[in-house]
Coordinates of C-alpha atoms and ligand atoms in Angstrom, one line a residue:
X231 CA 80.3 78.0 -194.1
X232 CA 79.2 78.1 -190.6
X233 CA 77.9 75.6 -188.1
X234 CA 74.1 77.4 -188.6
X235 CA 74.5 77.6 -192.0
X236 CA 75.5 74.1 -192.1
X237 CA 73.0 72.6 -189.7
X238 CA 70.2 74.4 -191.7
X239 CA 71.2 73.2 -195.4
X240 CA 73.9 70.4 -195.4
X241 CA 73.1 66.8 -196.5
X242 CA 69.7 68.3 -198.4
X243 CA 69.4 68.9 -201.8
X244 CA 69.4 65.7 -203.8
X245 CA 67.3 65.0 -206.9
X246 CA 65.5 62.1 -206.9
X247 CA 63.0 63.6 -209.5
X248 CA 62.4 66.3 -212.0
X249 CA 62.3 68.6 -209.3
X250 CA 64.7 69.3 -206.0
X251 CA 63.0 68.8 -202.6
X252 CA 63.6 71.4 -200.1
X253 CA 64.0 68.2 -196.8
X254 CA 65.4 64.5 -198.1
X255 CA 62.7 62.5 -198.1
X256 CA 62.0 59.4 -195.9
X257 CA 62.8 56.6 -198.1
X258 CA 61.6 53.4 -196.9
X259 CA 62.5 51.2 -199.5
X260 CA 64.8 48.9 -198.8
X261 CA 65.6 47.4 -201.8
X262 CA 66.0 48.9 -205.8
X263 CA 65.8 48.6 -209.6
X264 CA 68.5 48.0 -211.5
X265 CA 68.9 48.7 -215.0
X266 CA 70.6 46.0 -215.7
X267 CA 72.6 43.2 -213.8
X268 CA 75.6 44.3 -214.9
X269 CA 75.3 47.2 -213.1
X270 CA 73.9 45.4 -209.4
X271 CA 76.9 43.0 -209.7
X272 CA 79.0 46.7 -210.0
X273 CA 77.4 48.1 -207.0
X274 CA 78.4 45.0 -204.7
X275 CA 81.8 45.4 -205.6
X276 CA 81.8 48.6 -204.5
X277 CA 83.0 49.6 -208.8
X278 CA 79.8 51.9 -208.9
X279 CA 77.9 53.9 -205.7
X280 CA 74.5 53.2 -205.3
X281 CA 72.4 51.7 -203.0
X282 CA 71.4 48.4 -203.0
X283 CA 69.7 47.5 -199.2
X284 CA 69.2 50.0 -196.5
X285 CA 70.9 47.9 -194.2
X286 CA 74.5 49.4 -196.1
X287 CA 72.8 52.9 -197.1
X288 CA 69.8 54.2 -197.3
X289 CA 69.1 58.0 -199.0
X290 CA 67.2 59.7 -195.7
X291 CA 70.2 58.1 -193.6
X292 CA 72.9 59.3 -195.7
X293 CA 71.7 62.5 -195.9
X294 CA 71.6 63.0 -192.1
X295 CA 75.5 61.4 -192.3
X296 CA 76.4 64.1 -194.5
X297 CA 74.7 67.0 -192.4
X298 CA 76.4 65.9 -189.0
X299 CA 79.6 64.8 -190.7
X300 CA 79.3 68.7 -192.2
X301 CA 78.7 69.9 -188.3
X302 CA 81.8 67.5 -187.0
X303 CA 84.2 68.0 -189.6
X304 CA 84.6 64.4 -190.1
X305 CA 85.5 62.1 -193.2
X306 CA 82.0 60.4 -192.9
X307 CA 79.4 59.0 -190.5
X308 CA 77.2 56.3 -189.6
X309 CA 73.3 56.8 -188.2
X310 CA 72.4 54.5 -185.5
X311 CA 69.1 53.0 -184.0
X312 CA 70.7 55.0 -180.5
X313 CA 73.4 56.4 -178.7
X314 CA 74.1 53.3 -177.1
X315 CA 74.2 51.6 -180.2
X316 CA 76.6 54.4 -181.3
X317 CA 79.3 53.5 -178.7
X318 CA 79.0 50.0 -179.1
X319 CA 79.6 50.3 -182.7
X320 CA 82.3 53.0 -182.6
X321 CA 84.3 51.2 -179.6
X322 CA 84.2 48.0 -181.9
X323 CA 85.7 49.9 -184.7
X324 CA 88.8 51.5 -182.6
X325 CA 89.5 48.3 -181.3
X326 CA 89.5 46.2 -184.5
X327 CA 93.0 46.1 -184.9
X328 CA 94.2 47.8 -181.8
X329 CA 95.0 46.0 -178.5
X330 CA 92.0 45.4 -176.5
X331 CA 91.9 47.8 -173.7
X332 CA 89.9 50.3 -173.5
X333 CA 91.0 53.3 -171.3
X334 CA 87.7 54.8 -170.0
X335 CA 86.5 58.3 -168.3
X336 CA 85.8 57.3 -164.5
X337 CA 83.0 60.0 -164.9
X338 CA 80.9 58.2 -167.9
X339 CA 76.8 57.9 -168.5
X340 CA 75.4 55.1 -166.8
X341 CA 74.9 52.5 -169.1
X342 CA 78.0 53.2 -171.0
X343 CA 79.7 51.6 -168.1
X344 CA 77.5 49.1 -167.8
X345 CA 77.9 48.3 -171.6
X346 CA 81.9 48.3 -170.7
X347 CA 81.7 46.1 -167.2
X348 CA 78.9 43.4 -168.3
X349 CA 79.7 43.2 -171.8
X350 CA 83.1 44.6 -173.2
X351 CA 84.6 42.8 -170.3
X352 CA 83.0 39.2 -170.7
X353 CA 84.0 39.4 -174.2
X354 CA 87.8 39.5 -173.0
X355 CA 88.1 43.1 -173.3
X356 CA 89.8 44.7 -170.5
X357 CA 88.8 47.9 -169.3
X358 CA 91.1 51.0 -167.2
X359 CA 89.3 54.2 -165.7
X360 CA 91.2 57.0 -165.0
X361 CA 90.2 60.7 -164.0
X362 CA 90.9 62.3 -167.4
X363 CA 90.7 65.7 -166.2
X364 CA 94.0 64.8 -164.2
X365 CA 96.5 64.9 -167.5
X366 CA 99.4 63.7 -165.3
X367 CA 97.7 60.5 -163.9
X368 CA 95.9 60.0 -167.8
X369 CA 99.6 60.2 -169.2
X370 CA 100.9 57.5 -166.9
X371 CA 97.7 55.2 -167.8
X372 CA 98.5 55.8 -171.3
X373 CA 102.3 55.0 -171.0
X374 CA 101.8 51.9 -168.3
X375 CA 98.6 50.2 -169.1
X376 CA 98.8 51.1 -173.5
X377 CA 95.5 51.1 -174.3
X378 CA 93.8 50.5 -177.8
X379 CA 91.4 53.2 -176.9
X380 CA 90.3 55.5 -175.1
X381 CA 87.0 56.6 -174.3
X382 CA 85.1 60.1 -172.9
X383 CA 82.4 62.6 -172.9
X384 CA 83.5 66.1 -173.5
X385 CA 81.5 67.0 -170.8
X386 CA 81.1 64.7 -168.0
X387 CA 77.8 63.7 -166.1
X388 CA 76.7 65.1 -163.6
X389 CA 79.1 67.2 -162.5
X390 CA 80.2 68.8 -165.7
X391 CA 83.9 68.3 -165.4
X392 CA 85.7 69.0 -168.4
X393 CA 88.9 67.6 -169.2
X394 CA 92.1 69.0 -172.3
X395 CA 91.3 66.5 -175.2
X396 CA 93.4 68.5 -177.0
X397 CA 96.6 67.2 -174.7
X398 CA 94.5 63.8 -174.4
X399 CA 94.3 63.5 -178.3
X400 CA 97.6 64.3 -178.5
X401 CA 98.8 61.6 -175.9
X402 CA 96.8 58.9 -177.7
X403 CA 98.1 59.7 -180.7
X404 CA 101.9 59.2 -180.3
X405 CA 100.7 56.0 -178.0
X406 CA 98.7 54.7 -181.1
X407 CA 95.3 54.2 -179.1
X408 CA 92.2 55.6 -180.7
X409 CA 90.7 58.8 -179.3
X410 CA 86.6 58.1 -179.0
X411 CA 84.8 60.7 -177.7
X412 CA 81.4 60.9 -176.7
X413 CA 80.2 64.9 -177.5
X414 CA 76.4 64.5 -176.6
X415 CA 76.7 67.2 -173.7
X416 CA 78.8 69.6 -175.4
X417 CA 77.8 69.4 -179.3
X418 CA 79.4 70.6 -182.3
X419 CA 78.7 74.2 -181.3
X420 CA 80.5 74.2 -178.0
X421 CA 83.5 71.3 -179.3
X422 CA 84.6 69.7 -182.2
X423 CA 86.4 66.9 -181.0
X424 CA 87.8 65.6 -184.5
X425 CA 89.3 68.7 -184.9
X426 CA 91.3 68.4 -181.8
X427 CA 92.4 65.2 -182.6
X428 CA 90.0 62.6 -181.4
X429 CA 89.4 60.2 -184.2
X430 CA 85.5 59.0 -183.5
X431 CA 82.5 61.2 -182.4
X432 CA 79.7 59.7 -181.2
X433 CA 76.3 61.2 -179.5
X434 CA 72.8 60.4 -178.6
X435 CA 71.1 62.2 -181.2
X436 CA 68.4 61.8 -178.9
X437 CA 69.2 64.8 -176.7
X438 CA 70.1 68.1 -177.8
X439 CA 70.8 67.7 -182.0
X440 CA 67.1 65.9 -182.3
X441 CA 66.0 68.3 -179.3
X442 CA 62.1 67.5 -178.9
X443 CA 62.0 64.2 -176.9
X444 CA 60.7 62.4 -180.0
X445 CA 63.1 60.0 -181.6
X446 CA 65.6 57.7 -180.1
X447 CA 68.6 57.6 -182.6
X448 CA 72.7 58.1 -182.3
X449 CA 75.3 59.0 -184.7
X450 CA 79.2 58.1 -185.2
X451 CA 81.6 60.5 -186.7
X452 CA 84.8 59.3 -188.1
X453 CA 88.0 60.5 -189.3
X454 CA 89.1 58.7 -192.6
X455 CA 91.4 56.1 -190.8
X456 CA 88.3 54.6 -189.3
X457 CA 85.5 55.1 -191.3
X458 CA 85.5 52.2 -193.6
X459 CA 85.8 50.2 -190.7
X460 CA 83.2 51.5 -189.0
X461 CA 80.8 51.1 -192.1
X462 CA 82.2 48.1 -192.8
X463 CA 81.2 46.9 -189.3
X464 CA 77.9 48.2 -189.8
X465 CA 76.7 46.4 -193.0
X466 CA 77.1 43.4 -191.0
X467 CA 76.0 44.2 -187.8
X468 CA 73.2 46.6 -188.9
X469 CA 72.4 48.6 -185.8
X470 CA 71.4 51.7 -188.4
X471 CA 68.8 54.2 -188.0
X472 CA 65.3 53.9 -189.2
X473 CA 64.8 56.2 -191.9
X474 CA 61.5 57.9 -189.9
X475 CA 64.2 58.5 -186.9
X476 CA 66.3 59.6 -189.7
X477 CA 64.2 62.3 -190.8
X478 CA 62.9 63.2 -187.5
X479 CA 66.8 63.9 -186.8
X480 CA 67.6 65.6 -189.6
X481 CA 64.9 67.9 -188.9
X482 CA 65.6 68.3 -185.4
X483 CA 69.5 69.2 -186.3
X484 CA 68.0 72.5 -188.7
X485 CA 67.4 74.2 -185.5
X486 CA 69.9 72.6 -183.1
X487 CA 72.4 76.0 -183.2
X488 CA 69.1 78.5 -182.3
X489 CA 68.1 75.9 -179.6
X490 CA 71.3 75.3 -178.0
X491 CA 72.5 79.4 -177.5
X492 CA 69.1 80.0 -176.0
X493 CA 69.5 76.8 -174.0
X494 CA 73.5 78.2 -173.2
X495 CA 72.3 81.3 -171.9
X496 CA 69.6 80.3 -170.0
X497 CA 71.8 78.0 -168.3
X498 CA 74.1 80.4 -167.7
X499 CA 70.6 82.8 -166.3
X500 CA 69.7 79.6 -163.9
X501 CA 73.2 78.5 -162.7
X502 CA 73.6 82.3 -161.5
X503 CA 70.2 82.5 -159.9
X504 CA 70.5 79.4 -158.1
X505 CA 73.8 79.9 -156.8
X506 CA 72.4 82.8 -154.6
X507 CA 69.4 81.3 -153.7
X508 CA 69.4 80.2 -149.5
X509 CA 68.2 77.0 -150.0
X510 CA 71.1 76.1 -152.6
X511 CA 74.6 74.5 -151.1
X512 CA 76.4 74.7 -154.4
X513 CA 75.9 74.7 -157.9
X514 CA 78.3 73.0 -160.7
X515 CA 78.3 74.9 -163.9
X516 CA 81.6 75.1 -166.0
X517 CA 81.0 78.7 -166.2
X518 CA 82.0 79.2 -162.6
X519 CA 85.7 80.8 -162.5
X520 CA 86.1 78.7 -159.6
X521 CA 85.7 75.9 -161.7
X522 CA 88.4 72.8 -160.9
X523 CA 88.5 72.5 -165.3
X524 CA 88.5 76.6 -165.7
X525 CA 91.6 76.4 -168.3
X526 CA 90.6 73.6 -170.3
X527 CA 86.8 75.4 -170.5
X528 CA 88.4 78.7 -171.4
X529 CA 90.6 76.9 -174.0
X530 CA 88.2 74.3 -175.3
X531 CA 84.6 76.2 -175.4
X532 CA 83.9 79.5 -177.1
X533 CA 83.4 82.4 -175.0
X534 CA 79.9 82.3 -173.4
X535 CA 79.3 79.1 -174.4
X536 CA 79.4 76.7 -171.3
X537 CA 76.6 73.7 -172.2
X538 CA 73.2 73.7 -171.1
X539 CA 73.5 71.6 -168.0
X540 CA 73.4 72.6 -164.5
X541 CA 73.7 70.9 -161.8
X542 CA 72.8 71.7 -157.7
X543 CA 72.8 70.2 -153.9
X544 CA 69.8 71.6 -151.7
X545 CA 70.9 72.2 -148.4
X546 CA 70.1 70.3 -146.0
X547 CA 68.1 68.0 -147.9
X548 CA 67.8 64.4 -147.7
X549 CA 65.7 61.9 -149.9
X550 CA 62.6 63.2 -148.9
X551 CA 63.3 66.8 -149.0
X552 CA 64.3 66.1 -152.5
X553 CA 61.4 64.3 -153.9
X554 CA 58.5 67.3 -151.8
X555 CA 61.2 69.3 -154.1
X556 CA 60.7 67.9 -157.6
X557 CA 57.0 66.9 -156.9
X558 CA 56.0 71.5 -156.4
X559 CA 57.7 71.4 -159.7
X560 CA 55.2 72.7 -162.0
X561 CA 56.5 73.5 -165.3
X562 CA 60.2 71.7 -164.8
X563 CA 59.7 68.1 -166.2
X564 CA 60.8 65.4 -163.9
X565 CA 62.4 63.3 -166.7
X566 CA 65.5 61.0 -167.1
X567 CA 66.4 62.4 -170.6
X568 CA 68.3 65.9 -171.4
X569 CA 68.4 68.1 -174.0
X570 CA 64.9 68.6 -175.1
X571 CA 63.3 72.3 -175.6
X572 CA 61.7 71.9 -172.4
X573 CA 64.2 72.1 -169.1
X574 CA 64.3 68.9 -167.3
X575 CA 65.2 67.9 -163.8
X576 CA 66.8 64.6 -162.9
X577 CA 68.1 62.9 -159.2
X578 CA 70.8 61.2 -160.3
X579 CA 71.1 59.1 -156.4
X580 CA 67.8 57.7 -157.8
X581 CA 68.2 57.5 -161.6
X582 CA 71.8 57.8 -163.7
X583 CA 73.5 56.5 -160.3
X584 CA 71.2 54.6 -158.7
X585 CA 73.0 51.2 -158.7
X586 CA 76.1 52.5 -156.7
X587 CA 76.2 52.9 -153.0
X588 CA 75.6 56.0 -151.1
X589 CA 79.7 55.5 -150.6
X590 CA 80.3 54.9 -154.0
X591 CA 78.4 57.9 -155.1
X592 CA 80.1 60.1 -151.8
X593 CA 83.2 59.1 -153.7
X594 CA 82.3 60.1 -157.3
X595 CA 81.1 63.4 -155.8
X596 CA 77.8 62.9 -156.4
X597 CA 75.7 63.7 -153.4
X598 CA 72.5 62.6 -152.2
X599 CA 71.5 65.8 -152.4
X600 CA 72.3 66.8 -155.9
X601 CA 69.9 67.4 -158.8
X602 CA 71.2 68.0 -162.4
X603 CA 68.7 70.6 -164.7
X604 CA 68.5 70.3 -168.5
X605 CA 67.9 73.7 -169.1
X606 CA 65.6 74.5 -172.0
X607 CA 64.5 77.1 -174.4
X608 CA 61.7 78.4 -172.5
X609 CA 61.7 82.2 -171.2
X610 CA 64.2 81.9 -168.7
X611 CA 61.7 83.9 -165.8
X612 CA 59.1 81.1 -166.0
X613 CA 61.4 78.4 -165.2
X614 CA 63.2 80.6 -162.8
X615 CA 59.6 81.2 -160.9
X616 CA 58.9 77.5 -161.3
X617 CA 62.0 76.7 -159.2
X618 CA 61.5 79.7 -156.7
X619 CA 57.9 78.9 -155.5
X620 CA 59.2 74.9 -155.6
X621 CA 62.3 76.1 -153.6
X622 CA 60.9 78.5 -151.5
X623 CA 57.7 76.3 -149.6
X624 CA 60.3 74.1 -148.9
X625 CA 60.0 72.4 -145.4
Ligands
PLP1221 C1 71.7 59.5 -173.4 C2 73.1 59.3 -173.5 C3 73.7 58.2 -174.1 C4 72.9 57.1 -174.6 O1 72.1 57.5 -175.7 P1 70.7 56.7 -176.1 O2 70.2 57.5 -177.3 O3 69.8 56.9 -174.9 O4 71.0 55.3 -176.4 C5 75.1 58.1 -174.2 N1 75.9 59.1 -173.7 C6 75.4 60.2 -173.2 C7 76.3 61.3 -172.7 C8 74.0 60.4 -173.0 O5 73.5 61.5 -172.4

């Protein structure tokens, strides 16, 4: 079946009664009946499947790991409480029995490299970056500093870089690191990152497979080599999912595919318009032929397909310029999250990348006068119009 198909009807369709419910249930229990002993005693040991705390498994939960696992084309999945949780639990599963380095994107969300400089690190972990849209210089990291891991987003933040996890997965592979890739920005319909080789998935289900900007909540995708692991980890760490959040996600994920091509092709409306507006420098959009990851976009993403994220400079604009910019905004959400139905705009100098120095940031590439857009599903002319009259008074 397809990924629509999929995201509409897989995980559903249990029987918990007489009759079959069209949506799993939120099931808050935590705890169950047994008919007898004997058979509780069988369901620790893992000798009969059932569910026995929600900590380990819980119905609503398990039905949302079986739709993303579905969308993925994993072995199995975990639900967690965020996307940060997510990571956290996924890096901790590579690295159980793998050296302790992690080899990281030097173009990763914000607090994901806080989460690897002020607590991987402390904990004795030691931590690379590299630029992995260079292959060469992430081949010699691989071969000089052998990493137990490595870690990415399939589409980096802000400036949408895009680098061959195909050759990435492949170089990890015969190097014996895990491949953990972060696929929040892209999403199962643009990549499928297990099925070029990566061997965990994670996103913030909180951006564009939850979609509405109601439910914090992240998910973990494994192949089979880590995936008891990974669960194993979780029963005793427990940073799962509430089943509400659970539902909320599930429900969400029904109408991710709809969502996301209207999102794609506004983006692709938006990043177009801008780029011939006066007042725009330069826009970053992985559409863009001239763009420095063309080949692996081509390769990697199907054709029209280029994410939902665009980002700009204004020329000539400085902090102030900026903010007179987002405050004319009328429809546009000034936001920090992505991914919702509505189209968001975001400073990253004052929000994502707000701790580095204006050299630091000069160096990333990130300007201090760049804006990144979450495009949404709205009728592309109204946000268009928003942005023209907010553009155009500018001065
Ligand atoms: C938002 C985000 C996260 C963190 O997810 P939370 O749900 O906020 O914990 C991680 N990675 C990426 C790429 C994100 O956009």
């Amino acid at each position: 079946m397809k990924l629509e198909t999929l995201a509409v009807h897989a995980g559903d369709r249990k029987k918990p009664g007489p009759q079959v419910p069209v949506t799993t249930p939120i099931h808050t229990a935590t705890t169950y009946f047994y008919d007898t002993t004997e058979q509780l005693d069988r369901i620790f040991a893992h000798e009969e499947s059932g569910y026995c705390y929600s900590r380990f498994d819980n119905p609503t939960n398990a039905a949302l790991e079986e739709l993303i696992t579905a969308l993925e084309g994993g072995a199995g999945a975990l639900a967690c409480a965020s996307g940060m949780a997510a990571i956290q639990i996924a890096l901790s599963a590579a690295l159980m029995d793998r050296r302790k380095f992690i080899l990281a994107a030097d173009a990763l969300y914000g607090a994901t490299v806080r989460m690897l400089m002020s607590i991987f690190e402390p904990l004795g972990f030691e931590v690379g970056f590299v630029d992995i849209c260079d292959s060469a210089a992430v081949e010699r990291a691989i071969a000089e500093r052998r990493p137990g891991c490595i870690l990415l987003e399939t589409v980096s933040n802000p400036l949408l870089r895009v680098g061959a996890i195909d050759h990435i997965a492949a170089a990890a592979r015969t190097a014996g690191a895990a491949l953990v890739v972060d696929n929040t920005f892209a999403t199962p319909l643009l990549s499928r990152p297990l099925e070029l080789g990566a061997n965990l998935v994670l996103h913030s289900a909180t951006k564009y497979l939850a979609g509405h900007g109601d439910v914090l909540g992240g998910l973990v995708v494994s192949d089979q080599e880590y995936l008891e692991p990974l669960r194993d980890l979780s029963r005793t760490c427990g940073p799962v999912l509430g089943p509400f959040e659970s539902y909320l996600t599930m429900r969400g994920i029904k109408t991710f595919a709809l969502r996301m091509e209207r999102q794609c092709s506004n983006a692709c409306r938006l990043a177009g318009w801008l780029a011939s507006h006066p007042s725009v420098e330069r826009v970053y959009f992985p559409a863009d032929p001239a763009h420095p990851d063309s080949a692996a976009i081509r390769k990697l993403f199907p054709q029209g397909m280029y994410g939902a994220m665009v980002s700009f400079e204004l020329k000539d604009a400085g902090r102030q310029e900026i903010f007179g910019f987002m405050d004319r905004l009328r429809l546009v959400v000034r936001s920090t999250s992505l991914g919702d139905v509505h189209t968001m705009i975001l400073y990253p100098a004052m929000s994502s990348h707000r701790d580095l120095s204006p050299k630091q940031r000069e160096r990333m590439g990130i300007r201090d006068n760049l804006l990144r857009l979450s495009v949404g599903i709205e009728a592309v002319e109204d946000v268009i119009a928003d942005l023209d009259q907010a553009l155009g008074s500018r001065g």
